Coordinates of C-alpha atoms in Angstrom, one line a residue:
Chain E
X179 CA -40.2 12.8 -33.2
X180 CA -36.6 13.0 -32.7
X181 CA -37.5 14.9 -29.3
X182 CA -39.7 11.8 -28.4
X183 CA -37.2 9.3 -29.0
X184 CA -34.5 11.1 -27.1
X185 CA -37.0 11.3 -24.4
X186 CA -37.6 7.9 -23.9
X187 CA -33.8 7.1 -24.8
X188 CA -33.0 9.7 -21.6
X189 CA -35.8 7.7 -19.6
X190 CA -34.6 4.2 -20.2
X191 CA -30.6 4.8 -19.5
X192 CA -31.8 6.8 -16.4
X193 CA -34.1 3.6 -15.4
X194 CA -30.4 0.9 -16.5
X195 CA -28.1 3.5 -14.6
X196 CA -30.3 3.2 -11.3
X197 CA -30.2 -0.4 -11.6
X198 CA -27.0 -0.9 -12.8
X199 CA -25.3 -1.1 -9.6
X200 CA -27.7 -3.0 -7.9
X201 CA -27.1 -5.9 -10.4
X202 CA -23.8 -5.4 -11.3
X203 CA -20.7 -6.9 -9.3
X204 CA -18.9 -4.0 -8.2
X205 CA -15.2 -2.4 -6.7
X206 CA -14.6 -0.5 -4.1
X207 CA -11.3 0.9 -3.8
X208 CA -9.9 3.2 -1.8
X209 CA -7.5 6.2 -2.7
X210 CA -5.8 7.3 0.2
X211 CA -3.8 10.1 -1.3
X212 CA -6.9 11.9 -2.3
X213 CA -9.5 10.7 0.1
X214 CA -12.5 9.1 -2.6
X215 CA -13.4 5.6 -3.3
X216 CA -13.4 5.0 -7.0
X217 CA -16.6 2.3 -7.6
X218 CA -15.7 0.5 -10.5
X219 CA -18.9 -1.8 -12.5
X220 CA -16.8 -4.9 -12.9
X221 CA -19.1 -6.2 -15.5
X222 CA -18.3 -3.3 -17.5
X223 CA -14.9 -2.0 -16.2
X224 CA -15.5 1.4 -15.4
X225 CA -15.7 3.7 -13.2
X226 CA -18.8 4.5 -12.6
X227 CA -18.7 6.6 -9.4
X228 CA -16.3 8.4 -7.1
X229 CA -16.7 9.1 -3.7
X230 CA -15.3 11.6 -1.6
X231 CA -14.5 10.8 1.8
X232 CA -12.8 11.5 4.9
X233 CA -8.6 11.5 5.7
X234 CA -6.9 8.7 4.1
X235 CA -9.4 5.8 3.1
X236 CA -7.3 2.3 3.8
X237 CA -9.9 -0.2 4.4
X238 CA -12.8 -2.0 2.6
X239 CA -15.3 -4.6 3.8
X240 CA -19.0 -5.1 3.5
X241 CA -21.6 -5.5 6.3
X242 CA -24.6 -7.2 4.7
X243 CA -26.3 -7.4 1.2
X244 CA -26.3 -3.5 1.1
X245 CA -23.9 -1.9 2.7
X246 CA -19.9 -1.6 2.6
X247 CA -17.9 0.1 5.7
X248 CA -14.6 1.7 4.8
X249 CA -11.7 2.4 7.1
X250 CA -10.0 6.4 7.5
X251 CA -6.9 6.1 8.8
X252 CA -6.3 10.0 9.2
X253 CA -9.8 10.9 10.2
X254 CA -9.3 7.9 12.8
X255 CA -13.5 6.9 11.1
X256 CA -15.4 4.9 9.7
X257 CA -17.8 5.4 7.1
X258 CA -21.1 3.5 5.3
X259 CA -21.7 3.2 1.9
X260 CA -24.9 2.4 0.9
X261 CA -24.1 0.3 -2.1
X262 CA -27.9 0.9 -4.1
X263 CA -27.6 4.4 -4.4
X264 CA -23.9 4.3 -4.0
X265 CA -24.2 7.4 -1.0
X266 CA -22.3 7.4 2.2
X267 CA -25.1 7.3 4.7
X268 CA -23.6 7.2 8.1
X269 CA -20.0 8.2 9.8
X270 CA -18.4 6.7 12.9
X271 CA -16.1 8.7 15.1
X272 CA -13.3 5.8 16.7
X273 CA -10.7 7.7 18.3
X274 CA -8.0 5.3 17.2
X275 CA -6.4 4.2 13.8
X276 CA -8.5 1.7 12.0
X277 CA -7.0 -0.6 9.5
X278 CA -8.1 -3.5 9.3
X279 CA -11.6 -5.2 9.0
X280 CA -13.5 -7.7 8.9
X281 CA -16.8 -8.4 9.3
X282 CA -19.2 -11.7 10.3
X283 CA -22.5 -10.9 8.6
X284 CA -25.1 -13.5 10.0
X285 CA -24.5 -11.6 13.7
X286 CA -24.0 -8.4 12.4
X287 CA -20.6 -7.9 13.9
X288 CA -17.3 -5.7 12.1
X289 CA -13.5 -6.4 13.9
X290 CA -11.7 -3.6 13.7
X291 CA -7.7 -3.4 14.0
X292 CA -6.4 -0.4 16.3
X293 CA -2.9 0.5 14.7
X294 CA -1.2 1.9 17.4
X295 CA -3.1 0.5 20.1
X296 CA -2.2 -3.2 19.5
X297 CA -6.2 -3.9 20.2
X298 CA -9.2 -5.0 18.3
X299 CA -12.8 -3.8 18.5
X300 CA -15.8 -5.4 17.7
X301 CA -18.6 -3.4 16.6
X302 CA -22.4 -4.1 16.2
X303 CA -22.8 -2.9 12.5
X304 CA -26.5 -1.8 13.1
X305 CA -26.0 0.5 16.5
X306 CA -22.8 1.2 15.8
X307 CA -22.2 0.2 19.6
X308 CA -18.8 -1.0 20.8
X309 CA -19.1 -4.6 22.3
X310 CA -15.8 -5.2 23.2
X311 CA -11.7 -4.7 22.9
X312 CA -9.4 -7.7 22.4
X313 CA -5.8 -7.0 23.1
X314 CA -3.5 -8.3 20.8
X315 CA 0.4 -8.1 20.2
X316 CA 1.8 -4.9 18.5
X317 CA 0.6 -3.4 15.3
X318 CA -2.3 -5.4 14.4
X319 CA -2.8 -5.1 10.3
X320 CA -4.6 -7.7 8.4
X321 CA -7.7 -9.5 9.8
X322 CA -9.7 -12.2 8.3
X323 CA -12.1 -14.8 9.8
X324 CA -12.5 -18.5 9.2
X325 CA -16.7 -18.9 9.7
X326 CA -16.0 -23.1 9.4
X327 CA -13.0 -23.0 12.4
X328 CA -14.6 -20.0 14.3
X329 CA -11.4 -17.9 14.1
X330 CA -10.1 -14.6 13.8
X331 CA -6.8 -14.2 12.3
X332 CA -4.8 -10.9 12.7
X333 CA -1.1 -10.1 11.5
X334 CA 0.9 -8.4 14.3
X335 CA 3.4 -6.5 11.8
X336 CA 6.2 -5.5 14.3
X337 CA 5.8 -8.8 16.1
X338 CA 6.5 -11.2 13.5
X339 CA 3.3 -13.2 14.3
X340 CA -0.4 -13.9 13.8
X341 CA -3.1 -13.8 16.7
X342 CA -5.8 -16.5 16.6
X343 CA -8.6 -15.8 18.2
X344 CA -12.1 -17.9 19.3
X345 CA -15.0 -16.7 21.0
X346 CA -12.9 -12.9 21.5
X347 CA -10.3 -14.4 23.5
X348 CA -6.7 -15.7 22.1
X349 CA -6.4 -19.0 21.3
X350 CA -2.9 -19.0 19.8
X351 CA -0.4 -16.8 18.9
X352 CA 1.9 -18.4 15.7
X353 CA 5.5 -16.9 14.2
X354 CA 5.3 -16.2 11.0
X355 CA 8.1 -14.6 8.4
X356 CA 9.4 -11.0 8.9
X357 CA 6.6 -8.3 8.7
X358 CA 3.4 -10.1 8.4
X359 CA 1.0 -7.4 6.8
X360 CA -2.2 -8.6 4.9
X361 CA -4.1 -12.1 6.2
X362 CA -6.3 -14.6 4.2
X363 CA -8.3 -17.7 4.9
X364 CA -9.6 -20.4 3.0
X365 CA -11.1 -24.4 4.0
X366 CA -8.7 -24.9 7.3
X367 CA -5.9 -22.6 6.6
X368 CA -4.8 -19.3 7.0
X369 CA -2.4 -17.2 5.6
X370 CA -0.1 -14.5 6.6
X371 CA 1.4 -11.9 3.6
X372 CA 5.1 -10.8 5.1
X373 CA 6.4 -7.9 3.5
X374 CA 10.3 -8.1 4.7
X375 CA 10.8 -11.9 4.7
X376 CA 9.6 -12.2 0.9
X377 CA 7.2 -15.2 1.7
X378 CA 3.7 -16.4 2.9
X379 CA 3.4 -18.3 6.3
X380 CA 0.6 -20.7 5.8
X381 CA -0.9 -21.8 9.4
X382 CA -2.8 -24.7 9.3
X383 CA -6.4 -24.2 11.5
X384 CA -6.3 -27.7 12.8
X385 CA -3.1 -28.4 14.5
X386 CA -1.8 -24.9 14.6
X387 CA 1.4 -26.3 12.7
X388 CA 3.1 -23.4 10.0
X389 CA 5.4 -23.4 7.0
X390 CA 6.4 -20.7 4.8
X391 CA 6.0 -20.3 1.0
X392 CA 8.2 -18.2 -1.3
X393 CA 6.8 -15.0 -3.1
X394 CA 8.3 -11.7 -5.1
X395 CA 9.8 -9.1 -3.5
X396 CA 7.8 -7.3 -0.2
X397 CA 4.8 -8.9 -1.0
X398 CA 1.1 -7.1 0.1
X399 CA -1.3 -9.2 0.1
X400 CA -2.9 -12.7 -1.4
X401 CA -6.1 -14.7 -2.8
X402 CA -6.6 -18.3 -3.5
X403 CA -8.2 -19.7 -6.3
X404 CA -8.3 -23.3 -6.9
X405 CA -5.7 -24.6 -6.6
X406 CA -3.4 -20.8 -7.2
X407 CA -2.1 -18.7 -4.8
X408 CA -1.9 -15.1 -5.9
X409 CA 0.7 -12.7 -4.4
X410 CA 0.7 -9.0 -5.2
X411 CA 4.4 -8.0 -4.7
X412 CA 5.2 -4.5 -4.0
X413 CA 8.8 -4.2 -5.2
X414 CA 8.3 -6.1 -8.2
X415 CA 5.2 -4.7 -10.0
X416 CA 4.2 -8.3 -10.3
X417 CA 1.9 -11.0 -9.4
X418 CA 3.3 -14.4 -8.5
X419 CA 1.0 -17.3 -8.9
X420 CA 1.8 -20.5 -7.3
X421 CA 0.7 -24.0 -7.7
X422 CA -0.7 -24.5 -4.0
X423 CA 0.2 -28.2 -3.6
X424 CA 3.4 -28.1 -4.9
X425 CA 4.1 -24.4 -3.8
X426 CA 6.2 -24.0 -7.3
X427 CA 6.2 -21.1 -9.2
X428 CA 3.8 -21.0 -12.3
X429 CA 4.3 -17.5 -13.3
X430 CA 5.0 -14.2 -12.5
X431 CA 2.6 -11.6 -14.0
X432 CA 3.5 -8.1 -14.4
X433 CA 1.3 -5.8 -13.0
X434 CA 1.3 -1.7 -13.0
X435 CA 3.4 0.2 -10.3
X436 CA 3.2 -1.1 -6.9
X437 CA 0.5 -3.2 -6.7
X438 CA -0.9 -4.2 -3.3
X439 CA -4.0 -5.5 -2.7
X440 CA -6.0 -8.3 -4.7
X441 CA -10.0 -9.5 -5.1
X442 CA -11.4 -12.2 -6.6
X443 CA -14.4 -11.7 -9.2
X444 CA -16.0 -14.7 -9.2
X445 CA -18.9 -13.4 -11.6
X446 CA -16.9 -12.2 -14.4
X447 CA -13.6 -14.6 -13.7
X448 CA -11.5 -12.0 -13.1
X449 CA -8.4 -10.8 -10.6
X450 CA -8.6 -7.1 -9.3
X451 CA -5.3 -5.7 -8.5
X452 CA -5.3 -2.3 -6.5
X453 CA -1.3 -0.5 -8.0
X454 CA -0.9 2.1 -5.7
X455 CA 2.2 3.2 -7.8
X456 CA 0.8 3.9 -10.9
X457 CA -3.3 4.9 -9.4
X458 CA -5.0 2.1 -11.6
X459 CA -6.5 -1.4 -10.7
X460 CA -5.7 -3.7 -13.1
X461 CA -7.7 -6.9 -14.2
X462 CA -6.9 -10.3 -15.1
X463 CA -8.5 -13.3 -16.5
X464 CA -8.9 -15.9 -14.1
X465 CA -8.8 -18.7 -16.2
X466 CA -6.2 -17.4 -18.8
X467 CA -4.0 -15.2 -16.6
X468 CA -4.0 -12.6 -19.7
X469 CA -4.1 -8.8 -18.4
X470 CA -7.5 -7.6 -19.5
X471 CA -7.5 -4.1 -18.8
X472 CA -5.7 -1.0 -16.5
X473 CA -8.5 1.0 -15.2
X474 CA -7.6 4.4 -13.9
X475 CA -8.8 5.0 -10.3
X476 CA -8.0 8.1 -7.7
X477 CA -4.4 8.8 -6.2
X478 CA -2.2 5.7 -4.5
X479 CA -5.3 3.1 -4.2
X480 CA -5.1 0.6 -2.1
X481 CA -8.6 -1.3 -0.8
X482 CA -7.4 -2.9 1.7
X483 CA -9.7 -5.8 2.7
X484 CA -12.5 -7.3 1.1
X485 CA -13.1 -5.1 -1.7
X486 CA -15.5 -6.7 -4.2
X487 CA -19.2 -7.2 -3.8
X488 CA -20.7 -9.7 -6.6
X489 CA -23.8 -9.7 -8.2
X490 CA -27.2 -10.1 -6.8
Chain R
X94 CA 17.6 26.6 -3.3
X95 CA 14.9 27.2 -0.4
X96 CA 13.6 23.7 -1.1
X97 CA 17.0 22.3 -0.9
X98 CA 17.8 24.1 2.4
X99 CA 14.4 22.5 3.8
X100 CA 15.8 19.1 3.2
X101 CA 19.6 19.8 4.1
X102 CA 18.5 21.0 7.7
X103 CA 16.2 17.9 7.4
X104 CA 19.7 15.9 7.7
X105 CA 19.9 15.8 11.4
X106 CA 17.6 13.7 11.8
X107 CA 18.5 9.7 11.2
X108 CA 17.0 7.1 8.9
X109 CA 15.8 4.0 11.0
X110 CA 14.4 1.1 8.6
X111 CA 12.2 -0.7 10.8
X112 CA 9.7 2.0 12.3
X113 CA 7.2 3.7 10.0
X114 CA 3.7 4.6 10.7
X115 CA 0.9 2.9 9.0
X116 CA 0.1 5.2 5.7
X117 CA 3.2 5.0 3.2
X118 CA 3.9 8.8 2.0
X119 CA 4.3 9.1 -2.2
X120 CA 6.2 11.7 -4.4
X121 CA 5.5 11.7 -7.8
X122 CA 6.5 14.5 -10.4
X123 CA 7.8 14.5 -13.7
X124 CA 9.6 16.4 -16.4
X125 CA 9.5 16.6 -20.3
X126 CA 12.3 16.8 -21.9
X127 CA 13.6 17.8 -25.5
X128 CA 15.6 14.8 -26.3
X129 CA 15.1 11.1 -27.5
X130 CA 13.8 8.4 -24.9
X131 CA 17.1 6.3 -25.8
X132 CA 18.9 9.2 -24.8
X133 CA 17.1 10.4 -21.6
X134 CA 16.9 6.6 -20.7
X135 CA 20.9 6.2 -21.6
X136 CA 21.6 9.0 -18.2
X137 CA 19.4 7.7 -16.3
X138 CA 20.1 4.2 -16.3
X139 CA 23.5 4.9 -15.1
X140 CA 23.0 4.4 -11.5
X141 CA 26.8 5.2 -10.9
X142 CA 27.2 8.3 -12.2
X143 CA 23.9 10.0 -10.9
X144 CA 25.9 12.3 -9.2
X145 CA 25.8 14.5 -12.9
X146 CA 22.3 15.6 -12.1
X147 CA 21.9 15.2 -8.6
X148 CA 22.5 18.9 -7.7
X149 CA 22.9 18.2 -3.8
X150 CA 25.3 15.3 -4.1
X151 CA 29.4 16.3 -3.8
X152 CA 30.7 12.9 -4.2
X153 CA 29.4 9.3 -5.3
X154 CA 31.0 5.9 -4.5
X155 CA 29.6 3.0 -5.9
X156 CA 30.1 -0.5 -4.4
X157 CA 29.2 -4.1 -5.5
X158 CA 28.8 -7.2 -2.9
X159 CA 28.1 -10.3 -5.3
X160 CA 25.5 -9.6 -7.7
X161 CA 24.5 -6.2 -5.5
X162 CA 25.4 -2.7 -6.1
X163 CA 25.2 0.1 -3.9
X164 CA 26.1 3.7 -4.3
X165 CA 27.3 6.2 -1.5
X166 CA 26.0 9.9 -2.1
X167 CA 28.1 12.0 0.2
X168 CA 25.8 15.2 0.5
X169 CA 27.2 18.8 -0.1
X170 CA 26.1 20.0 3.2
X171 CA 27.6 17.3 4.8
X172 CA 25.8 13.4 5.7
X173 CA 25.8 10.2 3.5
X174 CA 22.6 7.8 1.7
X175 CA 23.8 4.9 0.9
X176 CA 21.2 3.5 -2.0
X177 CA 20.9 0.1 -2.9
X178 CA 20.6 -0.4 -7.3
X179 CA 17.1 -3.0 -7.1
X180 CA 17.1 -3.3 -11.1
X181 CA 17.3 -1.8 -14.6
X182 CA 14.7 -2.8 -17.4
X183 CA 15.5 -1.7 -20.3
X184 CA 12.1 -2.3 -22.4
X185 CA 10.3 -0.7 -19.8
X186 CA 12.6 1.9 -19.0
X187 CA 12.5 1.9 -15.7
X188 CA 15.2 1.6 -13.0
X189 CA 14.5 1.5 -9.6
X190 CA 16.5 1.7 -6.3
X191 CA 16.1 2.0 -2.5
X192 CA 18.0 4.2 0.6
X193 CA 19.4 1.6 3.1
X194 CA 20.6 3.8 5.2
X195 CA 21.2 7.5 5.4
X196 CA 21.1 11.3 6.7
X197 CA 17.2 11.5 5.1
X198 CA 14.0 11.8 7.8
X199 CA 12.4 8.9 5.9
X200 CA 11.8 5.1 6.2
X201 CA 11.6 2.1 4.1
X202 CA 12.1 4.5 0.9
X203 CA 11.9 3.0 -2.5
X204 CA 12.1 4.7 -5.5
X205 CA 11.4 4.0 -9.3
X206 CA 12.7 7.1 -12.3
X207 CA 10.5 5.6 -15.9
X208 CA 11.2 7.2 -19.2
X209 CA 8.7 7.2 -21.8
X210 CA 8.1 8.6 -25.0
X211 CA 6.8 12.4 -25.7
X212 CA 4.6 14.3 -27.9
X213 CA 7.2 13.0 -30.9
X214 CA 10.3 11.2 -31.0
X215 CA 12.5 13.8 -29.8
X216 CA 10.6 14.6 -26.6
X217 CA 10.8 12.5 -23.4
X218 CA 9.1 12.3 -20.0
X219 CA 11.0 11.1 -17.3
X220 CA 8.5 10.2 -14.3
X221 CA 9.8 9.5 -10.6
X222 CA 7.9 7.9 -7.4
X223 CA 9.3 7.1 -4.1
X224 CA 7.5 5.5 -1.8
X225 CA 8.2 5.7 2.1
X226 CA 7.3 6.3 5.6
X227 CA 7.9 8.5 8.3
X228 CA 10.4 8.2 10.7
X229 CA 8.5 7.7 13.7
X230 CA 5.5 5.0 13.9
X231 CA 4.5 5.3 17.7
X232 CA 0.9 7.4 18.6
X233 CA 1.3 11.3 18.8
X234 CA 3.1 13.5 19.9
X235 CA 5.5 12.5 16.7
X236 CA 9.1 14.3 17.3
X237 CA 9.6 17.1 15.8
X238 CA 10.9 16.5 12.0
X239 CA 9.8 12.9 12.6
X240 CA 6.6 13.6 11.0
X241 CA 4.8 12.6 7.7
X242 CA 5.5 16.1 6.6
X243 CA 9.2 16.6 7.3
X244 CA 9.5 13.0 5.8
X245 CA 7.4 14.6 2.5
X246 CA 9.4 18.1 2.6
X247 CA 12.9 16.1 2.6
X248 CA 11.6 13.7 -0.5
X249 CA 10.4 16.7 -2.5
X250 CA 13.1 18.7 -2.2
X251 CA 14.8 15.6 -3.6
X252 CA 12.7 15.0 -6.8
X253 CA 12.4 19.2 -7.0
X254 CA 16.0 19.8 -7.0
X255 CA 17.2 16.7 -9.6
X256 CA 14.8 17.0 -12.1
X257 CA 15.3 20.3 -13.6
X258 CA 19.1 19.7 -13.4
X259 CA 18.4 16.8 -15.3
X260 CA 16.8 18.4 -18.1
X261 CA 19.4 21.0 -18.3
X262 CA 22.3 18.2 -18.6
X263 CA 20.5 16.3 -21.1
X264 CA 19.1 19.6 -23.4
X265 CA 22.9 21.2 -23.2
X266 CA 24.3 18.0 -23.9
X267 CA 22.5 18.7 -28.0

């Protein structure tokens, strides 16, 4: 009997752990100082998986309803995770330094920032075919795209500026404070993170006009909820949230060691917060701002880009 | 010793803050030792007298500019660091500091020494990261002693030679 129900008991969690990541919001993050992905069920936070991949994972970003790409910046790849069975099921030699990405999923397209190139490719995420190279100013980093403006938005890091770019052509090129790094878009704005100037240079999509916006020290990276502005900062193990019309300080939340990049959890109201410091993520309640949980991940994690995939 | 040689001969190459390369390099060790937190945490909150346990250092200066302090290691084989105090927190334990500028094959270094609390009260592990880039950030070839290695080998040698020392102060001071 006992055999039986331990049976079935083995049967049915076999059955929930096949479907559990289909139907469970999940992230991906990257741990560049020992080459895996740790996929964490955010529904449950755990780890549930841990990848091993190639040189120095940096980059995360997903292609369609099934599949995530992620960025090696040693193995100069990239590589696809399938996200039902949670396998890596294809590789892609580049012959450059990938760091940033982002894709647009209705045309099947993924940008891809060349480090030391100052370029950006575009790549059809089906053939894996390159389309075409943009040239850019030095050091291109962050990249995000606005779908309602048409834009892509890349931080040139030892330029001090952000590229905008329509139809693969520069449109604009705007200052912004010392070091931009990470890039984020919301409605008509975009946002550059700058690491040495200890602020945010808000662009506005329309006119092209630009102002700056006070964060912690070296800040990383940056989400927008509502009417916050979250701002991982390096230096001070914390994250600053800011009342976006009145760019005041609400509070500065401490975080674990070094925490760089941030996701949004829309299912669960949560804040993901990759410390590359301490090798945890933590989470935070959206609507509370009370820390929820640390959850362990691989060495120095960073998942850089769009790292979270909800629900089904 | 060998280690320490490793990261003296490192020397000759200079510091630059604004060029690093796109991954940021991470040592992280750590030491238990037979003492209280309070009294681990007392040494190594003193930022100005680091020189106790620092086994390559020959001389310190410290200097403050406003509400900044900075310390001057002048190193035993010759070369200086000057290191820039970034805060002390006492609950946490944790003090943290940067290299401005300096006779180390690294960039953009900062660093972070935490103290927490052992097996029982009278045991202590003190924890140390630094985070930093290499010196040069252009496409390969990377000069020699430029690289993410040298930049690793000079930090290491760092964190390998002051720990133990530490522990020895602190365990001899009983």
């Amino acid at each position: 009997m006992i055999n039986i129900s331990l049976k079935i008991f083995l049967i049915l969690s076999f059955i929930l752990n096949l479907s559990g990541c289909k139907n469970s919001t999940l992230a991906l993050i990257t741990n560049q100082g020992d080459d895996t992905v740790s996929v964490v069920n955010l529904d449950d936070l755990e780890v549930i998986k841990t990848l091993q991949t190639d040189e120095g994972p940096l980059g995360v970003e997903f292609i369609d309803t099934n599949h995530a790409v992620i960025s090696n910046t040693k193995s100069q790849t990239l590589q696809v995770i399938n996200l039902n069975n949670l396998e890596i099921t294809n590789r892609i030699e580049l012959g450059f330094t990938p760091l940033g990405m982002v894709s647009i999923k209705k045309e099947k397209r993924l940008y891809v920032s060349s480090w030391y190139e100052n370029k950006i490719y575009l790549f059809d995420t089906q053939s894996w075919k390159q389309l075409l190279q943009i040239e850019v100013a030095k050091t291109p980093s962050g990249l995000a795209y606005n779908t309602k403006q048409g834009l892509l938005i890349c931080a040139n890091r030892d330029e001090n500026i952000a590229t905008i770019i329509k139809d693969n052509k520069i449109l604009k090129t705007i200052k912004t404070g010392e070091h931009p790094f990470g890039v984020y878009t919301r409605d008509d704005q975009a946002f550059t993170v700058n690491v040495y100037s200890n602020n945010i240079t808000q662009i506005d999509l329309n006119n092209f006009s630009s102002k700056e916006i006070k964060s912690g020290s070296h800040p990383y990276n940056m989400v927008i909820h509502k009417n916050k502005i979250f701002i991982t900062n390096t230096q001070d193990d914390t994250l600053s949230v800011i009342n976006k019309t009145t760019q005041e300080l609400i509070v500065n939340l401490k975080t674990q060691e070094v925490p760089e990049n941030i996701g949004i959890d829309e299912t669960n109201n949560q804040l993901v917060i990759t410390n590359w410091g301490s090798n945890t993520i933590s989470i935070f309640d959206l609507n509370t701002l009370k820390l929820i949980k640390h959850i362990k991940t691989g060495k120095e994690s960073r998942a850089f880009g769009n790292f979270i995939w909800p629900k089904r | 010793m060998k280690k320490l040689v490793v990261f003296l001969t490192a020397l000759f190459f200079v510091f630059t803050a604004f060029a690093h390369g796109p991954t940021p390099q991470k040592v992280q060790k750590s030491v238990k030792i037979a003492a209280s937190p309070a009294t681990v945490w007392a040494v190594v909150k003193d930022f100005d007298n680091a020189n106790k346990w620092l086994p390559f250092v020959s001389d310190i200066k410290i200097e403050t500019k406003g509400e900044e302090k900075f310390r001057t290691l002048t190193l035993k084989k010759g070369g200086k660091v000057l290191e820039k105090l970034k805060g002390i927190d006492d609950d946490l334990m944790k003090i943290k500091f940067e290299i401005v500028e300096g006779d180390v094959p690294v960039a953009d270094c900062n660093m972070y020494i935490t103290v927490t609390k052992g097996a029982n009260d009278n045991e202590s592990e003190v924890q140390w990261t630094a985070r930093f880039y290499r010196v040069y950030k252009l496409n390969p070839p990377i000069p020699e002693g430029q690289d993410d290695e040298s930049a690793l080998n000079a930090m290491n040698s760092v964190v390998d030679a002051a720990l133990p020392e530490l522990k020895k102060l602190i365990e001899s001071q009983k």
